[in-house]
């Protein structure tokens, strides 16, 4: 069987296997992330100076955030080094505090809304099905897991009404734009007396990301009036019309902002091409 083999090695710098979406998913949208995972080997304390647990992680990321040089997952709530822009499932093997499954969101302002379920230990060689589902109206991320087809957990929900760190005034935004398997560096941990490190291997399979898209394309406008699309806009959203001729490079060709739930027209403002393919990208303003 073809599966994605994965190594998590915290001795190395941050590294990711990622699949970009081409647009951003907001905390105001409903979405879900599914995958299967199996761990075959896991060792803590690979750095003797960091003998405690450290997370191996899978989820959605804001690429610009997680690839910045000052990103350290282990720094926690930290103005400069703290992680930002994550929807994350992570496993923390037992190093004396109980094996823990964590899931939740971290905003672009380093606000944490994560739940920790413990003690809950993953077995080497067992296959786990994981699904994280965001209900935007309820402001809740629900996580379910199965072990070899049998219920595992239950996993605690993460609620955006329970936020730690960052600015006051409520959870802000995530703007995640890629699925990622994250092997985080164990550098930058703010509590050195509890610093951890990890070396683990396994595989992932059957990865799926689903979103309730706020974009509903009503019609393609007649070429006689110039190419464009008519979109069912949502209040407070902006939309960009993009075109490609090779599916490798996308060019922004038009933009519109919706002030209400109404039909809007996005006109192609670029040069005329003999052929091309269009898409509409939307984000909350």
PDB file of C-alpha atoms in Angstrom:
ATOM      1  CA  UNK A   1       0.000   0.000   0.000  1.00  0.00           C
ATOM      2  CA  UNK A   2       1.122   3.542  -0.762  1.00  0.00           C
ATOM      3  CA  UNK A   3       1.204   5.678   2.366  1.00  0.00           C
ATOM      4  CA  UNK A   4       3.063   8.816   3.339  1.00  0.00           C
ATOM      5  CA  UNK A   5       6.013   7.861   5.551  1.00  0.00           C
ATOM      6  CA  UNK A   6       6.777  10.510   8.175  1.00  0.00           C
ATOM      7  CA  UNK A   7       9.614  11.264  10.584  1.00  0.00           C
ATOM      8  CA  UNK A   8       9.316  13.775  13.413  1.00  0.00           C
ATOM      9  CA  UNK A   9      12.747  14.848  14.683  1.00  0.00           C
ATOM     10  CA  UNK A  10      12.829  17.834  17.025  1.00  0.00           C
ATOM     11  CA  UNK A  11      16.623  18.069  16.840  1.00  0.00           C
ATOM     12  CA  UNK A  12      16.208  19.548  13.359  1.00  0.00           C
ATOM     13  CA  UNK A  13      14.805  22.912  12.330  1.00  0.00           C
ATOM     14  CA  UNK A  14      11.081  23.265  11.651  1.00  0.00           C
ATOM     15  CA  UNK A  15      10.079  21.211   8.621  1.00  0.00           C
ATOM     16  CA  UNK A  16       6.735  20.538   6.976  1.00  0.00           C
ATOM     17  CA  UNK A  17       5.075  18.356   4.403  1.00  0.00           C
ATOM     18  CA  UNK A  18       2.319  20.686   3.272  1.00  0.00           C
ATOM     19  CA  UNK A  19      -0.429  21.002   0.675  1.00  0.00           C
ATOM     20  CA  UNK A  20      -1.448  24.631   0.004  1.00  0.00           C
ATOM     21  CA  UNK A  21      -5.090  25.524  -0.647  1.00  0.00           C
ATOM     22  CA  UNK A  22      -4.619  28.653  -2.745  1.00  0.00           C
ATOM     23  CA  UNK A  23      -6.944  30.533  -0.372  1.00  0.00           C
ATOM     24  CA  UNK A  24      -7.383  31.064   3.353  1.00  0.00           C
ATOM     25  CA  UNK A  25      -9.783  29.351   5.734  1.00  0.00           C
ATOM     26  CA  UNK A  26     -11.207  31.629   8.424  1.00  0.00           C
ATOM     27  CA  UNK A  27     -12.344  30.839  11.959  1.00  0.00           C
ATOM     28  CA  UNK A  28     -15.749  32.048  10.742  1.00  0.00           C
ATOM     29  CA  UNK A  29     -16.112  29.060   8.388  1.00  0.00           C
ATOM     30  CA  UNK A  30     -17.190  25.485   8.964  1.00  0.00           C
ATOM     31  CA  UNK A  31     -14.465  23.028   7.990  1.00  0.00           C
ATOM     32  CA  UNK A  32     -13.115  19.589   8.792  1.00  0.00           C
ATOM     33  CA  UNK A  33      -9.766  17.782   8.653  1.00  0.00           C
ATOM     34  CA  UNK A  34      -9.476  13.987   8.436  1.00  0.00           C
ATOM     35  CA  UNK A  35      -6.509  11.647   8.327  1.00  0.00           C
ATOM     36  CA  UNK A  36      -5.267   8.240   9.392  1.00  0.00           C
ATOM     37  CA  UNK A  37      -2.065   7.961  11.386  1.00  0.00           C
ATOM     38  CA  UNK A  38       0.085   5.144  12.692  1.00  0.00           C
ATOM     39  CA  UNK A  39       3.174   5.498  14.869  1.00  0.00           C
ATOM     40  CA  UNK A  40       5.798   2.785  14.608  1.00  0.00           C
ATOM     41  CA  UNK A  41       8.520   4.222  16.820  1.00  0.00           C
ATOM     42  CA  UNK A  42       8.687   7.054  19.352  1.00  0.00           C
ATOM     43  CA  UNK A  43      11.509   8.165  21.619  1.00  0.00           C
ATOM     44  CA  UNK A  44      11.558  11.101  24.025  1.00  0.00           C
ATOM     45  CA  UNK A  45      14.649  12.827  25.382  1.00  0.00           C
ATOM     46  CA  UNK A  46      16.700  12.456  22.203  1.00  0.00           C
ATOM     47  CA  UNK A  47      18.413  15.590  23.453  1.00  0.00           C
ATOM     48  CA  UNK A  48      19.584  14.693  27.004  1.00  0.00           C
ATOM     49  CA  UNK A  49      19.189  18.326  28.021  1.00  0.00           C
ATOM     50  CA  UNK A  50      15.501  18.136  26.999  1.00  0.00           C
ATOM     51  CA  UNK A  51      14.213  14.891  28.539  1.00  0.00           C
ATOM     52  CA  UNK A  52      10.485  15.609  28.625  1.00  0.00           C
ATOM     53  CA  UNK A  53       7.682  15.251  26.081  1.00  0.00           C
ATOM     54  CA  UNK A  54       7.364  17.276  22.879  1.00  0.00           C
ATOM     55  CA  UNK A  55       4.516  17.337  20.341  1.00  0.00           C
ATOM     56  CA  UNK A  56       4.254  15.640  16.978  1.00  0.00           C
ATOM     57  CA  UNK A  57       1.627  17.532  15.032  1.00  0.00           C
ATOM     58  CA  UNK A  58      -0.763  17.445  12.074  1.00  0.00           C
ATOM     59  CA  UNK A  59      -3.284  20.056  10.970  1.00  0.00           C
ATOM     60  CA  UNK A  60      -3.825  23.324   9.136  1.00  0.00           C
ATOM     61  CA  UNK A  61      -1.305  26.153   9.111  1.00  0.00           C
ATOM     62  CA  UNK A  62      -0.790  29.712   7.993  1.00  0.00           C
ATOM     63  CA  UNK A  63       2.289  29.173   5.838  1.00  0.00           C
ATOM     64  CA  UNK A  64       3.655  32.692   6.207  1.00  0.00           C
ATOM     65  CA  UNK A  65       3.538  32.296   9.979  1.00  0.00           C
ATOM     66  CA  UNK A  66       4.961  28.794  10.421  1.00  0.00           C
ATOM     67  CA  UNK A  67       7.850  29.405   8.010  1.00  0.00           C
ATOM     68  CA  UNK A  68       9.092  32.576   9.669  1.00  0.00           C
ATOM     69  CA  UNK A  69      12.555  32.156  11.287  1.00  0.00           C
ATOM     70  CA  UNK A  70      11.254  33.198  14.715  1.00  0.00           C
ATOM     71  CA  UNK A  71       8.524  30.513  14.874  1.00  0.00           C
ATOM     72  CA  UNK A  72       9.040  28.135  17.802  1.00  0.00           C
ATOM     73  CA  UNK A  73       6.140  25.828  18.652  1.00  0.00           C
ATOM     74  CA  UNK A  74       7.582  25.121  22.095  1.00  0.00           C
ATOM     75  CA  UNK A  75       7.720  28.791  23.083  1.00  0.00           C
ATOM     76  CA  UNK A  76       4.004  28.773  23.902  1.00  0.00           C
ATOM     77  CA  UNK A  77       2.532  32.183  24.676  1.00  0.00           C
ATOM     78  CA  UNK A  78       5.305  34.481  23.525  1.00  0.00           C
ATOM     79  CA  UNK A  79       5.094  37.847  21.757  1.00  0.00           C
ATOM     80  CA  UNK A  80       8.060  37.224  19.456  1.00  0.00           C
ATOM     81  CA  UNK A  81       8.532  33.468  19.105  1.00  0.00           C
ATOM     82  CA  UNK A  82       5.040  32.138  19.858  1.00  0.00           C
ATOM     83  CA  UNK A  83       3.193  30.017  17.275  1.00  0.00           C
ATOM     84  CA  UNK A  84       0.456  31.666  15.249  1.00  0.00           C
ATOM     85  CA  UNK A  85      -2.114  30.594  12.695  1.00  0.00           C
ATOM     86  CA  UNK A  86      -2.718  26.911  13.527  1.00  0.00           C
ATOM     87  CA  UNK A  87      -5.530  24.384  13.643  1.00  0.00           C
ATOM     88  CA  UNK A  88      -3.659  21.544  15.253  1.00  0.00           C
ATOM     89  CA  UNK A  89      -3.953  17.956  16.407  1.00  0.00           C
ATOM     90  CA  UNK A  90      -0.905  16.868  18.384  1.00  0.00           C
ATOM     91  CA  UNK A  91       0.267  13.946  20.468  1.00  0.00           C
ATOM     92  CA  UNK A  92       2.448  14.309  23.545  1.00  0.00           C
ATOM     93  CA  UNK A  93       3.831  10.958  24.689  1.00  0.00           C
ATOM     94  CA  UNK A  94       4.059  10.294  28.414  1.00  0.00           C
ATOM     95  CA  UNK A  95       7.110  11.634  30.249  1.00  0.00           C
ATOM     96  CA  UNK A  96       5.613  11.541  33.720  1.00  0.00           C
ATOM     97  CA  UNK A  97       2.517  13.706  33.268  1.00  0.00           C
ATOM     98  CA  UNK A  98       0.362  11.301  31.244  1.00  0.00           C
ATOM     99  CA  UNK A  99       0.155  10.815  27.474  1.00  0.00           C
ATOM    100  CA  UNK A 100      -1.939  13.627  26.001  1.00  0.00           C
ATOM    101  CA  UNK A 101      -3.964  14.311  22.859  1.00  0.00           C
ATOM    102  CA  UNK A 102      -4.251  18.050  22.170  1.00  0.00           C
ATOM    103  CA  UNK A 103      -6.424  19.745  19.588  1.00  0.00           C
ATOM    104  CA  UNK A 104      -7.483  23.309  18.975  1.00  0.00           C
ATOM    105  CA  UNK A 105      -6.630  26.626  17.387  1.00  0.00           C
ATOM    106  CA  UNK A 106      -3.918  29.252  17.820  1.00  0.00           C
ATOM    107  CA  UNK A 107      -4.710  32.673  16.379  1.00  0.00           C
ATOM    108  CA  UNK A 108      -2.447  34.940  14.367  1.00  0.00           C
ATOM    109  CA  UNK A 109      -2.181  36.955  17.595  1.00  0.00           C
ATOM    110  CA  UNK A 110      -0.793  33.983  19.581  1.00  0.00           C
ATOM    111  CA  UNK A 111      -4.104  33.363  21.372  1.00  0.00           C
ATOM    112  CA  UNK A 112      -4.502  29.723  22.403  1.00  0.00           C
ATOM    113  CA  UNK A 113      -7.752  27.770  22.378  1.00  0.00           C
ATOM    114  CA  UNK A 114      -6.619  24.168  22.879  1.00  0.00           C
ATOM    115  CA  UNK A 115      -8.023  21.209  24.762  1.00  0.00           C
ATOM    116  CA  UNK A 116      -5.880  18.523  26.398  1.00  0.00           C
ATOM    117  CA  UNK A 117      -7.208  14.995  26.877  1.00  0.00           C
ATOM    118  CA  UNK A 118      -5.134  12.818  29.221  1.00  0.00           C
ATOM    119  CA  UNK A 119      -4.102  10.233  30.088  1.00  0.00           C
ATOM    120  CA  UNK A 120      -4.715   8.822  26.608  1.00  0.00           C
ATOM    121  CA  UNK A 121      -1.887   6.811  25.099  1.00  0.00           C
ATOM    122  CA  UNK A 122      -1.467   5.903  21.430  1.00  0.00           C
ATOM    123  CA  UNK A 123      -0.140   2.394  20.834  1.00  0.00           C
ATOM    124  CA  UNK A 124       2.713   1.730  18.436  1.00  0.00           C
ATOM    125  CA  UNK A 125       1.461  -0.116  15.356  1.00  0.00           C
ATOM    126  CA  UNK A 126      -2.200   0.764  15.896  1.00  0.00           C
ATOM    127  CA  UNK A 127      -4.059   2.719  13.215  1.00  0.00           C
ATOM    128  CA  UNK A 128      -5.930   5.842  14.301  1.00  0.00           C
ATOM    129  CA  UNK A 129      -8.599   7.726  12.397  1.00  0.00           C
ATOM    130  CA  UNK A 130      -8.682  11.409  13.376  1.00  0.00           C
ATOM    131  CA  UNK A 131     -11.286  14.022  12.461  1.00  0.00           C
ATOM    132  CA  UNK A 132     -11.352  17.659  13.583  1.00  0.00           C
ATOM    133  CA  UNK A 133     -14.563  19.564  12.797  1.00  0.00           C
ATOM    134  CA  UNK A 134     -15.009  23.303  13.243  1.00  0.00           C
ATOM    135  CA  UNK A 135     -18.509  24.633  13.937  1.00  0.00           C
ATOM    136  CA  UNK A 136     -18.143  28.363  13.316  1.00  0.00           C
ATOM    137  CA  UNK A 137     -21.522  29.306  14.781  1.00  0.00           C
ATOM    138  CA  UNK A 138     -20.838  27.402  18.011  1.00  0.00           C
ATOM    139  CA  UNK A 139     -17.172  28.531  17.949  1.00  0.00           C
ATOM    140  CA  UNK A 140     -16.148  24.979  18.802  1.00  0.00           C
ATOM    141  CA  UNK A 141     -13.622  22.529  17.375  1.00  0.00           C
ATOM    142  CA  UNK A 142     -14.696  18.923  17.928  1.00  0.00           C
ATOM    143  CA  UNK A 143     -12.198  16.071  17.605  1.00  0.00           C
ATOM    144  CA  UNK A 144     -13.052  12.394  17.269  1.00  0.00           C
ATOM    145  CA  UNK A 145     -10.640   9.461  17.121  1.00  0.00           C
ATOM    146  CA  UNK A 146     -10.884   5.742  16.447  1.00  0.00           C
ATOM    147  CA  UNK A 147      -8.248   3.120  17.253  1.00  0.00           C
ATOM    148  CA  UNK A 148      -8.296   0.220  14.778  1.00  0.00           C
ATOM    149  CA  UNK A 149     -11.923   1.104  14.062  1.00  0.00           C
ATOM    150  CA  UNK A 150     -13.025   1.319  17.707  1.00  0.00           C
ATOM    151  CA  UNK A 151     -13.894   4.599  19.519  1.00  0.00           C
ATOM    152  CA  UNK A 152     -10.872   6.172  21.199  1.00  0.00           C
ATOM    153  CA  UNK A 153     -11.236   8.884  23.798  1.00  0.00           C
ATOM    154  CA  UNK A 154     -13.505  10.806  23.902  1.00  0.00           C
ATOM    155  CA  UNK A 155     -11.448  13.879  23.001  1.00  0.00           C
ATOM    156  CA  UNK A 156     -12.330  17.171  24.686  1.00  0.00           C
ATOM    157  CA  UNK A 157     -13.724  19.984  22.535  1.00  0.00           C
ATOM    158  CA  UNK A 158     -11.857  23.261  22.104  1.00  0.00           C
ATOM    159  CA  UNK A 159     -14.003  26.372  22.514  1.00  0.00           C
ATOM    160  CA  UNK A 160     -13.091  29.851  21.293  1.00  0.00           C
ATOM    161  CA  UNK A 161     -14.772  31.189  24.420  1.00  0.00           C
ATOM    162  CA  UNK A 162     -11.807  29.817  26.390  1.00  0.00           C
ATOM    163  CA  UNK A 163      -8.716  31.688  25.211  1.00  0.00           C
ATOM    164  CA  UNK A 164      -5.281  32.053  26.758  1.00  0.00           C
ATOM    165  CA  UNK A 165      -2.603  34.577  25.838  1.00  0.00           C
ATOM    166  CA  UNK A 166      -2.480  37.306  23.227  1.00  0.00           C
ATOM    167  CA  UNK A 167      -4.607  40.457  23.181  1.00  0.00           C
ATOM    168  CA  UNK A 168      -7.886  40.724  25.065  1.00  0.00           C
ATOM    169  CA  UNK A 169     -11.214  41.035  23.319  1.00  0.00           C
ATOM    170  CA  UNK A 170     -11.795  37.509  22.056  1.00  0.00           C
ATOM    171  CA  UNK A 171     -10.155  35.095  19.649  1.00  0.00           C
ATOM    172  CA  UNK A 172      -9.151  36.892  16.455  1.00  0.00           C
ATOM    173  CA  UNK A 173      -8.269  34.968  13.274  1.00  0.00           C
ATOM    174  CA  UNK A 174      -6.373  31.922  11.967  1.00  0.00           C
ATOM    175  CA  UNK A 175      -6.281  32.425   8.146  1.00  0.00           C
ATOM    176  CA  UNK A 176      -4.883  28.933   7.570  1.00  0.00           C
ATOM    177  CA  UNK A 177      -3.955  28.228   3.959  1.00  0.00           C
ATOM    178  CA  UNK A 178      -2.379  24.743   3.919  1.00  0.00           C
ATOM    179  CA  UNK A 179      -2.623  21.253   5.350  1.00  0.00           C
ATOM    180  CA  UNK A 180       0.647  20.303   7.028  1.00  0.00           C
ATOM    181  CA  UNK A 181       2.430  17.530   8.856  1.00  0.00           C
ATOM    182  CA  UNK A 182       4.743  19.419  11.193  1.00  0.00           C
ATOM    183  CA  UNK A 183       8.079  18.306  12.590  1.00  0.00           C
ATOM    184  CA  UNK A 184       8.826  21.128  14.989  1.00  0.00           C
ATOM    185  CA  UNK A 185      12.209  22.169  16.311  1.00  0.00           C
ATOM    186  CA  UNK A 186      12.558  21.795  20.075  1.00  0.00           C
ATOM    187  CA  UNK A 187      14.342  25.150  20.245  1.00  0.00           C
ATOM    188  CA  UNK A 188      12.901  28.200  21.959  1.00  0.00           C
ATOM    189  CA  UNK A 189      11.138  26.401  24.814  1.00  0.00           C
ATOM    190  CA  UNK A 190      10.320  28.983  27.458  1.00  0.00           C
ATOM    191  CA  UNK A 191      10.402  26.569  30.427  1.00  0.00           C
ATOM    192  CA  UNK A 192      13.817  24.887  30.153  1.00  0.00           C
ATOM    193  CA  UNK A 193      13.202  22.880  33.329  1.00  0.00           C
ATOM    194  CA  UNK A 194      10.416  21.060  31.422  1.00  0.00           C
ATOM    195  CA  UNK A 195      11.994  21.117  27.949  1.00  0.00           C
ATOM    196  CA  UNK A 196      11.344  18.103  25.753  1.00  0.00           C
ATOM    197  CA  UNK A 197      12.549  16.461  22.555  1.00  0.00           C
ATOM    198  CA  UNK A 198      11.224  13.710  20.298  1.00  0.00           C
ATOM    199  CA  UNK A 199      12.146  11.311  17.506  1.00  0.00           C
ATOM    200  CA  UNK A 200       9.205   9.424  16.014  1.00  0.00           C
ATOM    201  CA  UNK A 201       8.288   7.668  12.792  1.00  0.00           C
ATOM    202  CA  UNK A 202       5.088   6.416  11.235  1.00  0.00           C
ATOM    203  CA  UNK A 203       2.761   7.099   8.341  1.00  0.00           C
ATOM    204  CA  UNK A 204      -0.303   9.103   7.324  1.00  0.00           C
ATOM    205  CA  UNK A 205      -3.001   8.175   4.820  1.00  0.00           C
ATOM    206  CA  UNK A 206      -6.493   9.165   3.643  1.00  0.00           C
ATOM    207  CA  UNK A 207      -5.983  12.888   4.225  1.00  0.00           C
ATOM    208  CA  UNK A 208      -9.040  15.050   3.524  1.00  0.00           C
ATOM    209  CA  UNK A 209      -9.859  18.716   4.147  1.00  0.00           C
ATOM    210  CA  UNK A 210     -13.394  19.960   3.598  1.00  0.00           C
ATOM    211  CA  UNK A 211     -14.789  23.457   3.919  1.00  0.00           C
ATOM    212  CA  UNK A 212     -18.218  25.019   3.557  1.00  0.00           C
ATOM    213  CA  UNK A 213     -17.150  27.488   0.917  1.00  0.00           C
ATOM    214  CA  UNK A 214     -18.601  30.997   1.145  1.00  0.00           C
ATOM    215  CA  UNK A 215     -18.156  31.252  -2.629  1.00  0.00           C
ATOM    216  CA  UNK A 216     -21.162  30.500  -4.815  1.00  0.00           C
ATOM    217  CA  UNK A 217     -20.598  31.290  -8.500  1.00  0.00           C
ATOM    218  CA  UNK A 218     -23.909  32.207 -10.103  1.00  0.00           C
ATOM    219  CA  UNK A 219     -22.878  32.615 -13.749  1.00  0.00           C
ATOM    220  CA  UNK A 220     -20.120  33.438 -16.217  1.00  0.00           C
ATOM    221  CA  UNK A 221     -20.696  36.761 -17.935  1.00  0.00           C
ATOM    222  CA  UNK A 222     -20.898  36.987 -21.716  1.00  0.00           C
ATOM    223  CA  UNK A 223     -17.573  37.593 -23.482  1.00  0.00           C
ATOM    224  CA  UNK A 224     -19.322  40.409 -25.374  1.00  0.00           C
ATOM    225  CA  UNK A 225     -19.209  42.421 -22.159  1.00  0.00           C
ATOM    226  CA  UNK A 226     -15.743  41.261 -21.167  1.00  0.00           C
ATOM    227  CA  UNK A 227     -15.111  38.079 -19.217  1.00  0.00           C
ATOM    228  CA  UNK A 228     -16.220  38.048 -15.614  1.00  0.00           C
ATOM    229  CA  UNK A 229     -18.240  36.128 -13.088  1.00  0.00           C
ATOM    230  CA  UNK A 230     -21.324  36.795 -11.029  1.00  0.00           C
ATOM    231  CA  UNK A 231     -20.912  35.639  -7.438  1.00  0.00           C
ATOM    232  CA  UNK A 232     -23.370  35.316  -4.578  1.00  0.00           C
ATOM    233  CA  UNK A 233     -21.471  37.531  -2.156  1.00  0.00           C
ATOM    234  CA  UNK A 234     -21.598  37.346   1.616  1.00  0.00           C
ATOM    235  CA  UNK A 235     -21.532  40.372   3.879  1.00  0.00           C
ATOM    236  CA  UNK A 236     -18.022  41.372   4.918  1.00  0.00           C
ATOM    237  CA  UNK A 237     -16.230  39.234   2.321  1.00  0.00           C
ATOM    238  CA  UNK A 238     -13.826  40.170  -0.459  1.00  0.00           C
ATOM    239  CA  UNK A 239     -13.422  38.205  -3.672  1.00  0.00           C
ATOM    240  CA  UNK A 240     -10.652  37.957  -6.247  1.00  0.00           C
ATOM    241  CA  UNK A 241     -10.987  36.648  -9.793  1.00  0.00           C
ATOM    242  CA  UNK A 242      -7.872  34.695 -10.799  1.00  0.00           C
ATOM    243  CA  UNK A 243      -6.847  33.214 -14.137  1.00  0.00           C
ATOM    244  CA  UNK A 244      -4.298  30.652 -15.289  1.00  0.00           C
ATOM    245  CA  UNK A 245      -3.266  29.091 -18.579  1.00  0.00           C
ATOM    246  CA  UNK A 246      -1.196  26.255 -17.090  1.00  0.00           C
ATOM    247  CA  UNK A 247      -2.550  25.650 -13.524  1.00  0.00           C
ATOM    248  CA  UNK A 248       0.895  26.499 -12.167  1.00  0.00           C
ATOM    249  CA  UNK A 249       0.721  30.286 -11.980  1.00  0.00           C
ATOM    250  CA  UNK A 250      -2.445  32.177 -11.069  1.00  0.00           C
ATOM    251  CA  UNK A 251      -2.856  35.875 -11.885  1.00  0.00           C
ATOM    252  CA  UNK A 252      -5.283  38.183 -10.078  1.00  0.00           C
ATOM    253  CA  UNK A 253      -7.564  39.707 -12.709  1.00  0.00           C
ATOM    254  CA  UNK A 254     -10.313  41.374 -10.719  1.00  0.00           C
ATOM    255  CA  UNK A 255     -11.546  42.211  -7.229  1.00  0.00           C
ATOM    256  CA  UNK A 256     -14.835  43.017  -5.535  1.00  0.00           C
ATOM    257  CA  UNK A 257     -16.032  43.524  -1.973  1.00  0.00           C
ATOM    258  CA  UNK A 258     -19.489  42.547  -0.791  1.00  0.00           C
ATOM    259  CA  UNK A 259     -21.241  44.924   1.600  1.00  0.00           C
ATOM    260  CA  UNK A 260     -24.178  42.549   2.021  1.00  0.00           C
ATOM    261  CA  UNK A 261     -25.582  39.180   1.024  1.00  0.00           C
ATOM    262  CA  UNK A 262     -26.056  40.016  -2.629  1.00  0.00           C
ATOM    263  CA  UNK A 263     -24.984  39.216  -6.170  1.00  0.00           C
ATOM    264  CA  UNK A 264     -21.744  40.939  -7.157  1.00  0.00           C
ATOM    265  CA  UNK A 265     -19.863  41.039 -10.443  1.00  0.00           C
ATOM    266  CA  UNK A 266     -16.106  40.543 -10.687  1.00  0.00           C
ATOM    267  CA  UNK A 267     -14.840  41.726 -14.054  1.00  0.00           C
ATOM    268  CA  UNK A 268     -11.624  40.510 -15.685  1.00  0.00           C
ATOM    269  CA  UNK A 269      -9.448  43.641 -15.780  1.00  0.00           C
ATOM    270  CA  UNK A 270      -6.461  41.989 -17.455  1.00  0.00           C
ATOM    271  CA  UNK A 271      -5.294  41.592 -21.018  1.00  0.00           C
ATOM    272  CA  UNK A 272      -7.360  39.350 -23.290  1.00  0.00           C
ATOM    273  CA  UNK A 273      -6.067  35.782 -23.687  1.00  0.00           C
ATOM    274  CA  UNK A 274      -7.119  33.291 -26.333  1.00  0.00           C
ATOM    275  CA  UNK A 275      -7.693  30.709 -23.607  1.00  0.00           C
ATOM    276  CA  UNK A 276      -7.628  30.475 -19.848  1.00  0.00           C
ATOM    277  CA  UNK A 277      -9.172  29.010 -16.719  1.00  0.00           C
ATOM    278  CA  UNK A 278     -10.716  31.017 -13.908  1.00  0.00           C
ATOM    279  CA  UNK A 279     -11.307  30.616 -10.196  1.00  0.00           C
ATOM    280  CA  UNK A 280     -12.703  32.859  -7.469  1.00  0.00           C
ATOM    281  CA  UNK A 281     -10.901  33.222  -4.139  1.00  0.00           C
ATOM    282  CA  UNK A 282     -12.702  34.707  -1.157  1.00  0.00           C
ATOM    283  CA  UNK A 283     -11.655  35.856   2.295  1.00  0.00           C
ATOM    284  CA  UNK A 284     -13.400  37.679   5.109  1.00  0.00           C
ATOM    285  CA  UNK A 285     -12.455  41.379   5.103  1.00  0.00           C
TER     286      UNK A 285
END
